[in-house]
Short mmCIF file of C-alpha atoms and ligand atoms in Angstrom, two decimals:
data_model
loop_
_atom_site.label_atom_id
_atom_site.label_comp_id
_atom_site.label_asym_id
_atom_site.label_seq_id
_atom_site.Cartn_x
_atom_site.Cartn_y
_atom_site.Cartn_z
CA MET A 18 85.67 -98.38 151.72
CA THR A 19 84.67 -99.86 155.45
CA ALA A 20 81.09 -100.69 155.72
CA LEU A 21 78.82 -98.54 157.73
CA PRO A 22 77.58 -99.86 161.13
CA GLU A 23 74.15 -101.69 160.23
CA HIS A 24 71.05 -101.02 162.43
CA LEU A 25 68.30 -103.72 162.22
CA ASN A 26 64.58 -104.41 162.62
CA LEU A 27 63.04 -105.69 165.89
CA VAL A 28 60.32 -108.58 165.13
CA ASP A 29 59.27 -110.91 167.54
CA GLY A 30 62.11 -109.95 169.89
CA ARG A 31 64.82 -110.61 167.38
CA ALA A 32 67.03 -107.93 165.33
CA CYS A 33 66.65 -108.80 161.86
CA PRO A 34 67.49 -107.22 158.25
CA ALA A 35 64.80 -106.39 155.75
CA ALA A 36 63.60 -109.73 154.01
CA GLU A 37 64.78 -108.58 150.77
CA GLY A 38 68.12 -107.46 152.32
CA HIS A 39 67.69 -103.69 151.28
CA THR A 40 69.03 -100.71 153.21
CA ILE A 41 68.77 -97.02 153.67
CA GLU A 42 71.71 -94.90 154.59
CA VAL A 43 71.50 -92.77 157.65
CA VAL A 44 72.79 -89.41 157.36
CA ASP A 45 74.16 -87.02 159.93
CA PRO A 46 72.21 -83.49 159.27
CA SER A 47 75.17 -81.59 160.54
CA ASP A 48 77.53 -82.68 157.85
CA GLY A 49 75.36 -84.36 155.32
CA GLN A 50 77.60 -87.63 155.89
CA PRO A 51 76.15 -91.11 156.10
CA PHE A 52 77.43 -93.06 159.29
CA ALA A 53 74.95 -96.11 159.35
CA THR A 54 72.40 -98.22 157.61
CA LEU A 55 68.81 -99.17 158.33
CA PRO A 56 66.82 -101.74 156.98
CA ARG A 57 64.54 -100.87 154.04
CA SER A 58 61.75 -102.86 154.82
CA GLY A 59 58.78 -104.06 152.76
CA ALA A 60 55.42 -105.73 153.04
CA ALA A 61 56.79 -109.10 153.92
CA ASP A 62 58.57 -107.56 157.12
CA VAL A 63 55.67 -105.49 158.05
CA ASP A 64 53.36 -108.48 157.86
CA ALA A 65 55.85 -110.39 160.11
CA ALA A 66 55.77 -107.87 162.64
CA VAL A 67 51.94 -107.91 162.68
CA ARG A 68 51.92 -111.50 162.99
CA ALA A 69 54.58 -111.57 165.91
CA ALA A 70 52.30 -108.82 167.87
CA ARG A 71 49.29 -110.77 167.36
CA ALA A 72 50.93 -113.85 168.88
CA ALA A 73 51.93 -111.68 171.95
CA PHE A 74 48.62 -110.31 172.34
CA ASP A 75 46.98 -113.60 172.10
CA GLY A 76 49.90 -114.98 174.48
CA ALA A 77 52.36 -114.05 176.79
CA TRP A 78 51.61 -110.11 176.79
CA GLY A 79 47.64 -110.43 176.63
CA ARG A 80 47.86 -112.56 180.01
CA LEU A 81 49.63 -110.14 182.02
CA THR A 82 47.44 -108.06 184.43
CA ALA A 83 47.36 -104.27 184.23
CA THR A 84 49.93 -103.99 187.41
CA GLU A 85 52.16 -106.36 185.76
CA ARG A 86 52.49 -104.48 182.38
CA GLY A 87 52.50 -101.22 184.36
CA ARG A 88 55.65 -102.82 186.25
CA VAL A 89 57.32 -103.70 182.89
CA LEU A 90 56.96 -100.16 181.67
CA ALA A 91 58.16 -98.87 184.92
CA ARG A 92 61.29 -100.92 184.52
CA LEU A 93 61.77 -99.75 181.27
CA SER A 94 61.24 -96.04 182.14
CA ALA A 95 64.26 -96.87 184.72
CA LEU A 96 66.54 -98.38 182.07
CA ILE A 97 66.02 -95.24 179.71
CA THR A 98 66.95 -93.05 182.59
CA GLN A 99 70.02 -95.17 183.25
CA GLN A 100 71.28 -94.85 179.46
CA ALA A 101 69.84 -91.25 179.21
CA GLU A 102 73.25 -89.79 178.13
CA SER A 103 74.10 -92.40 175.51
CA LEU A 104 70.59 -92.16 174.29
CA ALA A 105 70.68 -88.59 173.88
CA GLN A 106 73.91 -88.53 171.91
CA LEU A 107 72.61 -91.08 169.54
CA GLU A 108 69.48 -88.72 169.13
CA CYS A 109 71.67 -85.67 168.80
CA ARG A 110 73.74 -87.43 165.87
CA ASP A 111 70.60 -88.73 164.28
CA THR A 112 68.51 -85.77 164.21
CA GLY A 113 70.99 -83.10 164.22
CA LYS A 114 68.83 -81.45 167.14
CA PRO A 115 71.29 -79.65 169.99
CA ILE A 116 72.48 -82.00 172.70
CA GLN A 117 70.43 -80.06 175.30
CA GLN A 118 67.38 -80.77 173.38
CA ALA A 119 68.11 -84.42 172.96
CA ARG A 120 68.65 -84.84 176.54
CA VAL A 121 65.27 -83.24 177.28
CA ASP A 122 63.67 -85.66 174.88
CA ILE A 123 65.38 -88.65 176.26
CA ALA A 124 63.91 -87.51 179.73
CA ALA A 125 60.52 -87.08 178.12
CA CYS A 126 60.51 -90.48 176.68
CA ALA A 127 61.34 -92.00 180.06
CA ARG A 128 58.74 -90.01 181.80
CA TYR A 129 56.09 -91.13 179.46
CA PHE A 130 56.80 -94.61 180.02
CA GLU A 131 56.54 -93.69 183.95
CA TYR A 132 53.45 -91.97 183.51
CA TYR A 133 51.89 -94.91 181.59
CA ALA A 134 53.24 -97.44 183.89
CA GLY A 135 51.29 -95.65 186.78
CA ALA A 136 48.27 -95.36 184.70
CA ALA A 137 47.85 -98.80 183.48
CA ASP A 138 45.84 -100.26 186.48
CA LYS A 139 43.83 -97.16 186.88
CA LEU A 140 41.98 -97.31 183.95
CA HIS A 141 38.28 -98.44 185.01
CA GLY A 142 35.44 -99.15 182.86
CA GLU A 143 31.81 -98.34 184.01
CA THR A 144 28.75 -100.25 185.44
CA ILE A 145 25.44 -98.76 183.93
CA PRO A 146 21.85 -98.78 185.49
CA TYR A 147 19.79 -100.62 183.04
CA ALA A 148 16.50 -102.83 183.32
CA ALA A 149 15.60 -104.58 186.63
CA GLY A 150 17.30 -107.91 187.27
CA SER A 151 20.31 -107.07 185.23
CA THR A 152 23.89 -105.69 185.41
CA VAL A 153 25.64 -104.09 182.62
CA MET A 154 29.20 -103.31 182.20
CA ALA A 155 30.99 -101.03 179.92
CA LEU A 156 34.48 -102.83 179.82
CA ARG A 157 37.51 -100.76 178.57
CA VAL A 158 39.49 -103.18 176.49
CA PRO A 159 42.61 -102.91 174.47
CA PHE A 160 42.09 -102.68 170.61
CA GLY A 161 44.68 -105.49 169.98
CA VAL A 162 47.39 -104.94 167.56
CA THR A 163 48.06 -101.09 167.15
CA GLY A 164 50.33 -99.52 164.36
CA HIS A 165 52.28 -96.56 165.20
CA ILE A 166 53.68 -94.25 162.58
CA ILE A 167 55.99 -91.62 163.65
CA PRO A 168 57.92 -88.62 162.34
CA TRP A 169 61.55 -87.41 162.62
CA ASN A 170 61.23 -84.56 164.47
CA TYR A 171 60.92 -86.02 168.05
CA PRO A 172 61.46 -89.60 167.50
CA ALA A 173 61.95 -90.47 171.05
CA GLN A 174 59.36 -88.50 172.69
CA ILE A 175 56.59 -89.57 170.15
CA PHE A 176 57.63 -93.21 170.58
CA GLY A 177 57.25 -92.68 174.24
CA ARG A 178 54.07 -90.92 173.91
CA SER A 179 52.24 -93.44 171.51
CA VAL A 180 53.94 -96.94 172.41
CA GLY A 181 53.58 -96.00 176.20
CA GLY A 182 49.83 -95.53 176.19
CA ALA A 183 49.26 -98.19 173.74
CA LEU A 184 51.30 -100.89 175.76
CA ALA A 185 50.01 -99.76 179.16
CA ALA A 186 46.16 -100.30 177.79
CA GLY A 187 47.42 -103.79 176.85
CA ASN A 188 47.80 -103.63 173.14
CA ALA A 189 50.74 -104.90 171.13
CA CYS A 190 52.55 -102.56 169.02
CA VAL A 191 54.13 -102.44 165.34
CA VAL A 192 55.87 -99.16 164.97
CA LYS A 193 57.28 -97.70 161.59
CA PRO A 194 59.76 -94.65 162.78
CA ALA A 195 60.41 -92.16 160.20
CA GLU A 196 63.42 -93.14 157.60
CA ASP A 197 65.40 -90.27 158.96
CA ALA A 198 65.13 -91.26 162.81
CA CYS A 199 65.05 -94.60 163.61
CA LEU A 200 67.87 -94.74 166.20
CA THR A 201 66.35 -94.11 169.44
CA PRO A 202 62.99 -96.09 168.85
CA LEU A 203 65.22 -99.07 167.91
CA ALA A 204 67.54 -98.49 170.99
CA VAL A 205 64.52 -98.20 173.52
CA ALA A 206 62.54 -100.86 172.11
CA SER A 207 65.70 -102.96 172.76
CA LEU A 208 65.69 -101.77 176.28
CA ALA A 209 62.11 -102.94 176.56
CA LEU A 210 62.98 -106.47 176.08
CA ASP A 211 65.64 -106.12 178.90
CA ALA A 212 62.59 -104.63 181.20
CA GLY A 213 60.90 -108.00 180.53
CA LEU A 214 58.44 -106.91 177.70
CA PRO A 215 57.53 -110.42 176.12
CA PRO A 216 59.06 -110.64 172.68
CA GLY A 217 56.47 -109.59 170.08
CA ALA A 218 54.75 -107.06 172.23
CA LEU A 219 56.75 -104.31 170.57
CA ASN A 220 58.15 -104.66 167.13
CA ILE A 221 60.31 -102.11 164.85
CA VAL A 222 60.05 -102.01 161.18
CA CYS A 223 62.20 -99.39 159.57
CA GLY A 224 61.94 -98.24 155.94
CA LEU A 225 60.30 -95.64 153.68
CA GLY A 226 56.98 -94.03 154.22
CA VAL A 227 55.74 -95.12 150.61
CA GLU A 228 56.97 -98.61 151.32
CA ALA A 229 56.78 -99.94 154.86
CA GLY A 230 54.65 -97.06 156.00
CA ALA A 231 52.17 -97.60 153.32
CA ALA A 232 52.13 -101.28 153.79
CA LEU A 233 51.63 -100.96 157.77
CA ALA A 234 48.62 -98.41 157.28
CA ALA A 235 46.93 -100.75 154.91
CA HIS A 236 47.64 -104.17 156.80
CA PRO A 237 44.38 -105.77 157.71
CA GLY A 238 45.72 -107.39 160.64
CA LEU A 239 45.81 -104.18 162.66
CA ASN A 240 43.00 -103.02 164.87
CA HIS A 241 44.11 -99.32 165.50
CA ILE A 242 46.77 -96.93 163.98
CA SER A 243 48.30 -94.01 165.73
CA PHE A 244 49.83 -91.56 162.76
CA THR A 245 51.84 -88.62 163.57
CA GLY A 246 53.20 -86.61 160.80
CA SER A 247 52.16 -84.25 158.09
CA ALA A 248 48.47 -83.59 157.09
CA ALA A 249 49.02 -84.93 153.45
CA THR A 250 50.43 -88.23 154.65
CA GLY A 251 47.60 -88.36 157.25
CA THR A 252 44.87 -88.36 154.65
CA ALA A 253 46.95 -91.08 153.02
CA VAL A 254 47.04 -93.11 156.28
CA ALA A 255 43.24 -92.76 157.04
CA GLN A 256 42.40 -93.54 153.45
CA ALA A 257 44.35 -96.97 153.31
CA ALA A 258 43.14 -97.63 157.12
CA ALA A 259 39.39 -96.96 155.98
CA VAL A 260 39.42 -100.04 153.68
CA ASN A 261 39.84 -102.27 156.74
CA HIS A 262 37.61 -100.17 159.04
CA VAL A 263 40.62 -99.61 161.31
CA PRO A 264 40.40 -96.17 163.50
CA VAL A 265 42.96 -93.64 163.39
CA THR A 266 44.33 -91.17 165.55
CA LEU A 267 45.90 -88.41 163.42
CA GLU A 268 48.58 -85.97 165.16
CA LEU A 269 49.07 -83.38 162.36
CA GLY A 270 51.08 -80.13 161.75
CA GLY A 271 50.11 -76.75 162.92
CA LYS A 272 50.36 -73.22 162.14
CA SER A 273 50.28 -71.95 165.87
CA PRO A 274 49.84 -68.26 166.90
CA GLN A 275 51.10 -66.50 169.80
CA LEU A 276 49.22 -63.28 170.38
CA LEU A 277 50.70 -60.50 172.39
CA PHE A 278 48.45 -57.84 173.45
CA ALA A 279 49.72 -54.22 174.83
CA ASP A 280 49.67 -55.16 178.36
CA ALA A 281 51.56 -58.30 178.19
CA ASP A 282 54.63 -58.92 180.31
CA LEU A 283 57.09 -58.52 177.51
CA ASP A 284 60.21 -59.86 179.60
CA GLU A 285 58.20 -63.07 180.25
CA ALA A 286 56.80 -63.24 176.81
CA LEU A 287 59.83 -62.61 174.40
CA PRO A 288 62.11 -65.20 175.22
CA VAL A 289 59.06 -67.93 175.20
CA VAL A 290 58.33 -66.51 171.77
CA VAL A 291 61.63 -66.96 170.59
CA ASN A 292 61.86 -70.42 171.90
CA ALA A 293 58.84 -71.53 170.42
CA ILE A 294 60.07 -71.02 166.83
CA VAL A 295 63.90 -71.92 167.21
CA GLN A 296 63.39 -74.91 169.47
CA ASN A 297 64.46 -78.04 167.31
CA ALA A 298 65.24 -75.51 164.48
CA GLY A 299 61.23 -74.95 164.05
CA GLN A 300 60.69 -78.49 163.34
CA THR A 301 58.16 -78.77 165.83
CA CYS A 302 54.41 -79.61 165.10
CA THR A 303 53.65 -77.04 167.82
CA ALA A 304 56.15 -74.49 166.81
CA GLY A 305 54.99 -70.97 167.39
CA SER A 306 55.41 -69.72 163.86
CA ARG A 307 53.37 -66.69 163.76
CA VAL A 308 53.63 -63.69 166.42
CA LEU A 309 50.62 -61.53 166.34
CA VAL A 310 51.15 -58.22 168.06
CA GLU A 311 48.74 -55.73 168.96
CA ARG A 312 49.73 -52.42 166.89
CA ALA A 313 50.65 -50.23 169.85
CA ILE A 314 53.46 -52.34 170.74
CA HIS A 315 54.30 -53.71 167.41
CA ASP A 316 57.41 -51.84 166.58
CA ALA A 317 58.92 -51.94 170.09
CA VAL A 318 58.28 -55.80 169.86
CA LEU A 319 60.01 -56.40 166.48
CA GLU A 320 62.97 -54.35 167.74
CA ARG A 321 63.40 -56.50 170.80
CA LEU A 322 62.72 -59.91 168.99
CA ALA A 323 65.20 -58.63 166.58
CA GLN A 324 68.00 -58.08 168.90
CA ARG A 325 67.30 -61.68 170.08
CA PHE A 326 67.12 -63.58 166.75
CA ALA A 327 70.60 -61.65 166.03
CA ALA A 328 72.27 -63.29 168.94
CA LEU A 329 71.11 -66.83 168.10
CA ARG A 330 74.06 -69.14 167.06
CA VAL A 331 73.42 -72.14 164.65
CA GLY A 332 75.75 -75.18 164.51
CA PRO A 333 76.43 -79.00 164.64
CA GLY A 334 74.05 -80.41 167.65
CA THR A 335 76.90 -81.57 169.45
CA ARG A 336 78.18 -78.10 169.89
CA GLY A 337 74.73 -77.40 172.19
CA LEU A 338 74.22 -74.08 170.55
CA ASP A 339 70.82 -72.22 170.38
CA CYS A 340 69.82 -74.06 166.82
CA GLY A 341 71.12 -76.95 165.03
CA PRO A 342 70.67 -78.07 161.22
CA LEU A 343 67.51 -79.04 159.66
CA ILE A 344 66.94 -82.96 159.16
CA ASN A 345 67.73 -83.26 155.62
CA ARG A 346 68.19 -81.64 152.18
CA ARG A 347 64.64 -81.46 151.08
CA GLN A 348 63.72 -79.95 154.18
CA LEU A 349 66.31 -77.42 153.66
CA ASP A 350 65.23 -76.80 150.03
CA ARG A 351 61.49 -76.78 151.17
CA VAL A 352 62.29 -73.91 154.03
CA THR A 353 64.32 -71.84 151.58
CA GLY A 354 61.72 -71.91 148.94
CA LEU A 355 58.91 -70.83 151.02
CA VAL A 356 61.13 -68.19 152.39
CA ASP A 357 62.33 -66.74 148.98
CA ALA A 358 58.78 -66.52 147.62
CA ALA A 359 57.57 -64.74 150.60
CA GLN A 360 60.45 -62.17 150.23
CA ALA A 361 59.78 -62.09 146.43
CA ASP A 362 56.30 -61.16 147.47
CA GLY A 363 57.18 -58.14 149.73
CA ALA A 364 58.03 -59.97 153.07
CA ARG A 365 60.63 -58.06 155.04
CA ALA A 366 63.41 -59.68 156.83
CA VAL A 367 63.84 -57.94 160.35
CA ALA A 368 66.72 -59.84 161.66
CA ARG A 369 68.41 -63.10 161.09
CA ALA A 370 70.88 -65.47 163.10
CA ALA A 371 73.95 -66.51 162.13
CA VAL A 372 75.78 -70.10 161.51
CA VAL A 373 78.69 -70.63 163.27
CA ASP A 374 81.98 -70.12 160.65
CA ASP A 375 83.19 -73.58 161.40
CA ALA A 376 80.00 -75.56 160.77
CA PRO A 377 80.53 -78.24 158.32
CA ALA A 378 79.95 -77.50 154.74
CA GLY A 379 77.73 -80.23 153.93
CA GLY A 380 75.41 -79.57 156.86
CA PHE A 381 71.65 -78.56 156.42
CA TYR A 382 71.79 -75.30 158.27
CA PHE A 383 69.23 -72.63 158.03
CA ALA A 384 69.57 -69.68 160.54
CA PRO A 385 66.58 -68.31 162.11
CA LEU A 386 64.94 -65.58 160.44
CA LEU A 387 62.26 -63.06 161.67
CA LEU A 388 59.95 -61.62 158.87
CA ASP A 389 57.42 -58.69 158.99
CA GLY A 390 54.97 -57.94 156.07
CA VAL A 391 53.88 -61.29 155.27
CA ALA A 392 50.44 -61.27 153.75
CA PRO A 393 47.94 -63.21 156.14
CA SER A 394 46.85 -65.24 152.93
CA HIS A 395 50.48 -65.87 151.54
CA PRO A 396 51.61 -69.63 151.78
CA LEU A 397 54.25 -68.82 154.43
CA ALA A 398 51.33 -67.59 156.66
CA GLN A 399 49.14 -70.39 156.04
CA ARG A 400 51.40 -73.45 155.48
CA GLU A 401 53.34 -75.20 158.17
CA ILE A 402 57.04 -74.21 157.20
CA PHE A 403 58.80 -76.66 159.79
CA GLY A 404 62.16 -74.31 159.93
CA PRO A 405 62.96 -71.41 162.35
CA VAL A 406 60.92 -68.69 160.57
CA LEU A 407 59.00 -66.41 162.58
CA ALA A 408 56.14 -64.24 160.94
CA ALA A 409 54.92 -61.29 162.59
CA PHE A 410 51.38 -59.53 161.91
CA ALA A 411 49.90 -56.64 163.21
CA PHE A 412 46.17 -56.44 164.85
CA ASP A 413 43.83 -54.14 166.40
CA GLY A 414 41.66 -55.39 169.11
CA GLU A 415 40.57 -58.73 169.94
CA ASP A 416 38.31 -59.67 166.96
CA GLU A 417 40.96 -58.99 164.51
CA ALA A 418 43.37 -61.19 166.81
CA VAL A 419 40.99 -63.93 166.99
CA ALA A 420 40.41 -63.68 163.04
CA LEU A 421 44.33 -63.64 162.13
CA ALA A 422 44.80 -66.52 164.88
CA ASN A 423 42.10 -68.86 163.44
CA GLY A 424 42.45 -67.93 159.90
CA THR A 425 44.66 -70.99 158.69
CA PRO A 426 43.69 -74.35 157.94
CA TYR A 427 45.16 -75.54 161.53
CA GLY A 428 44.32 -75.65 164.84
CA LEU A 429 46.78 -77.28 167.12
CA THR A 430 48.00 -74.87 169.74
CA ALA A 431 47.77 -71.12 170.68
CA ALA A 432 49.16 -68.58 173.37
CA VAL A 433 47.58 -65.64 174.62
CA TRP A 434 49.99 -63.04 176.41
CA THR A 435 47.90 -60.59 178.68
CA ARG A 436 47.56 -59.23 182.04
CA ASP A 437 43.82 -58.98 181.63
CA GLY A 438 42.52 -62.03 182.95
CA SER A 439 38.96 -61.64 181.43
CA ARG A 440 40.36 -61.31 177.77
CA ALA A 441 42.78 -64.21 178.58
CA LEU A 442 39.51 -66.33 179.13
CA ARG A 443 37.52 -64.86 176.58
CA LEU A 444 40.33 -66.10 173.97
CA ALA A 445 40.88 -69.34 175.35
CA HIS A 446 37.16 -69.78 174.07
CA ARG A 447 37.24 -68.38 170.98
CA LEU A 448 40.56 -69.73 169.95
CA VAL A 449 40.14 -72.87 167.61
CA ALA A 450 43.12 -74.95 168.88
CA GLY A 451 43.55 -78.48 170.90
CA GLN A 452 45.67 -76.67 173.27
CA VAL A 453 45.54 -72.92 174.48
CA PHE A 454 48.17 -71.45 176.66
CA VAL A 455 47.82 -68.21 178.45
CA ASN A 456 51.22 -66.26 179.71
CA ASN A 457 52.98 -69.56 179.08
CA TYR A 458 53.95 -71.80 176.14
CA GLY A 459 54.67 -75.54 175.99
CA ALA A 460 55.81 -76.56 172.63
CA GLY A 461 55.44 -79.77 172.77
CA GLY A 462 55.70 -80.30 176.24
CA GLY A 463 53.36 -81.54 179.04
CA ILE A 464 52.95 -85.21 179.23
CA GLU A 465 50.30 -84.90 181.60
CA LEU A 466 48.23 -82.49 179.15
CA PRO A 467 45.55 -84.35 176.63
CA PHE A 468 47.28 -83.12 173.32
CA GLY A 469 45.95 -83.07 169.80
CA GLY A 470 44.24 -81.11 167.03
CA MET A 471 41.40 -79.20 165.46
CA LYS A 472 40.63 -78.93 161.76
CA HIS A 473 43.38 -80.02 159.83
CA SER A 474 45.63 -80.36 162.83
CA GLY A 475 43.97 -83.91 163.30
CA TYR A 476 41.71 -85.62 165.54
CA GLY A 477 42.10 -87.73 168.75
CA ARG A 478 44.18 -87.29 171.52
CA GLU A 479 47.47 -88.45 172.89
CA LYS A 480 49.19 -87.82 176.11
CA ALA A 481 47.58 -87.74 179.70
CA PHE A 482 44.94 -90.02 180.41
CA GLU A 483 43.11 -89.22 177.44
CA GLY A 484 45.75 -90.74 175.49
CA LEU A 485 45.45 -93.84 177.47
CA ARG A 486 41.90 -94.20 176.55
CA GLY A 487 42.55 -93.35 173.02
CA PHE A 488 44.17 -96.70 173.02
CA THR A 489 41.15 -98.75 174.39
CA THR A 490 37.61 -99.57 172.92
CA VAL A 491 34.49 -100.34 175.02
CA LYS A 492 33.11 -103.81 175.09
CA THR A 493 29.36 -103.70 176.95
CA VAL A 494 28.44 -106.99 178.67
CA ALA A 495 24.68 -106.92 179.76
CA ILE A 496 23.83 -109.90 182.03
CA ARG A 497 20.28 -110.80 182.85
CA HIS A 498 20.09 -112.68 185.97
CA GLY A 499 16.36 -112.00 187.30
P1 NAD B 14 55.64 -87.22 157.18
O1 NAD B 14 54.16 -87.19 157.00
O2 NAD B 14 56.34 -87.12 155.79
O3 NAD B 14 55.98 -88.76 157.80
C1 NAD B 14 55.64 -89.29 158.99
C2 NAD B 14 55.84 -90.67 159.02
O4 NAD B 14 54.67 -91.19 158.01
C3 NAD B 14 57.10 -91.25 158.67
O5 NAD B 14 57.55 -92.39 159.36
C4 NAD B 14 57.10 -91.56 157.10
O6 NAD B 14 57.92 -92.62 156.81
C5 NAD B 14 55.52 -92.14 157.20
N1 NAD B 14 54.80 -92.09 155.74
C6 NAD B 14 55.31 -91.30 154.67
N2 NAD B 14 54.41 -91.51 153.81
C7 NAD B 14 53.67 -92.64 154.11
C8 NAD B 14 52.38 -93.31 153.26
N3 NAD B 14 52.18 -93.03 152.09
N4 NAD B 14 52.04 -93.99 154.25
C9 NAD B 14 52.08 -94.43 155.51
N5 NAD B 14 53.16 -93.80 156.29
C10 NAD B 14 53.73 -93.10 155.34
O7 NAD B 14 55.99 -86.21 158.30
P2 NAD B 14 57.33 -85.83 158.83
O8 NAD B 14 57.92 -85.17 157.70
O9 NAD B 14 58.18 -87.18 159.21
O10 NAD B 14 56.94 -85.02 160.14
C11 NAD B 14 56.97 -83.84 160.16
C12 NAD B 14 55.21 -83.65 160.24
O11 NAD B 14 54.77 -84.28 161.44
C13 NAD B 14 54.87 -82.03 160.49
O12 NAD B 14 53.84 -81.75 159.64
C14 NAD B 14 54.75 -81.92 161.73
O13 NAD B 14 53.57 -81.26 162.03
C15 NAD B 14 53.99 -83.52 162.08
N6 NAD B 14 54.24 -83.66 163.39
C16 NAD B 14 52.87 -83.62 164.46
C17 NAD B 14 53.00 -83.65 165.78
C18 NAD B 14 51.80 -83.85 166.50
O14 NAD B 14 51.66 -84.62 167.51
N7 NAD B 14 50.65 -83.22 166.15
C19 NAD B 14 54.29 -84.07 166.26
C20 NAD B 14 55.36 -84.16 165.64
C21 NAD B 14 55.37 -83.79 164.14
#
């Protein structure tokens, strides 16, 4: 049997295997076949990466001015754009997502570095009026070494958003990508060296969450951790970091509602509602997994949504259809189990898409499904599914709409569809979510928009200038000069 191509960690500017030589197979979700290997790193690899980052922060990287850091990131953005098609093909193969979505993700990754390149030298501190004969400055300074633990659903985008902000602010980074999706973070990190990033300023350590991830979360050499992933893992990461008093940003999951009022422009709304749950096969933290419909239009809306669901086609990402496979077998079993339980408890399948006949048998395909009659307290209505399953609920009036919308442990995003401007504003205030969209929905989009959760969706903000500030701390300098 021929050996699979081997991908390596990037530590201190060098490609290297795991210290103990262990590997993980990289599986193509569209056929279930392994096509490469990754290092299965352990605590020693993480430690080497943190040391390299510290040396870069104390050395060549830390000595650059903010303008010079911005120029490095601008060159990186240009290199990503130059290589966009090959990076998109890599993302498509690694995650199974449709190629057109992979292209959007790579463009977004380049845009994050472009945005933060421009922002790097525009982050100002403050001066504070204080006692007579003194000058007080509140300086914005980088934390130092930042750890980044990222998920598999949007590896290139989340890498760009997290690392882009951290590097622009002047930190040196250690990244632990998800074991199911390391290839584009590795490829972009290698381009960063070509862009002139000093060795050690950006290190990538691949491996399992419970091994390399846990070792990074518990490492005493970090000064900040940015975690994006599930709520349960976020708790474990925050607990591990608390021992070292390391601050954490948690970007967790969601159960985002779309509120459709009877006066909404349904021609505008319905394609967006469908896309918000089918995009990336529902494996999006901001997936619009619940549609709340005013009772007067409930039946008509479900009929129109059903037509759209039935027309969707599912198949390998390379085919560029509406929906690709889920990431792995475990995720497929999880989604199937939640849906089976809901149907056993009375949920009704209103419409289902179809997997194309020639999709490889070993792929992890789950055809998008529209459900009605799910009890609002049911796990399917309360828990993040992370699959293309849309549950519909009827409501009467604003109060019931808000109660349903806010009635889950999560608070990531929400959308309100109405032509009544006063209602839109009232609901924007009443909905508990980090982002509220009115008559549009940006599932995952909006590099310039502060993003993050409320309640169990996490805390801290990434994207936008807010994300840049989030990778700094404040040092107060009080000078008594008479
Ligand atoms: P996950 O929590 O299983 O894994 C996320 C990362 O944590 C991976 O790199 C994993 O290897 C690592 N990890 C796992 N166990 C660990 C441990 N004990 N210690 C340290 N690290 C550990 O999440 P996932 O399944 O990869 O991603 C899906 C989740 O991510 C969903 O809940 C989704 O909503 C969430 N997500 C949130 C956002 C956001 O910005 N809010 C964006 C994308 C995804």
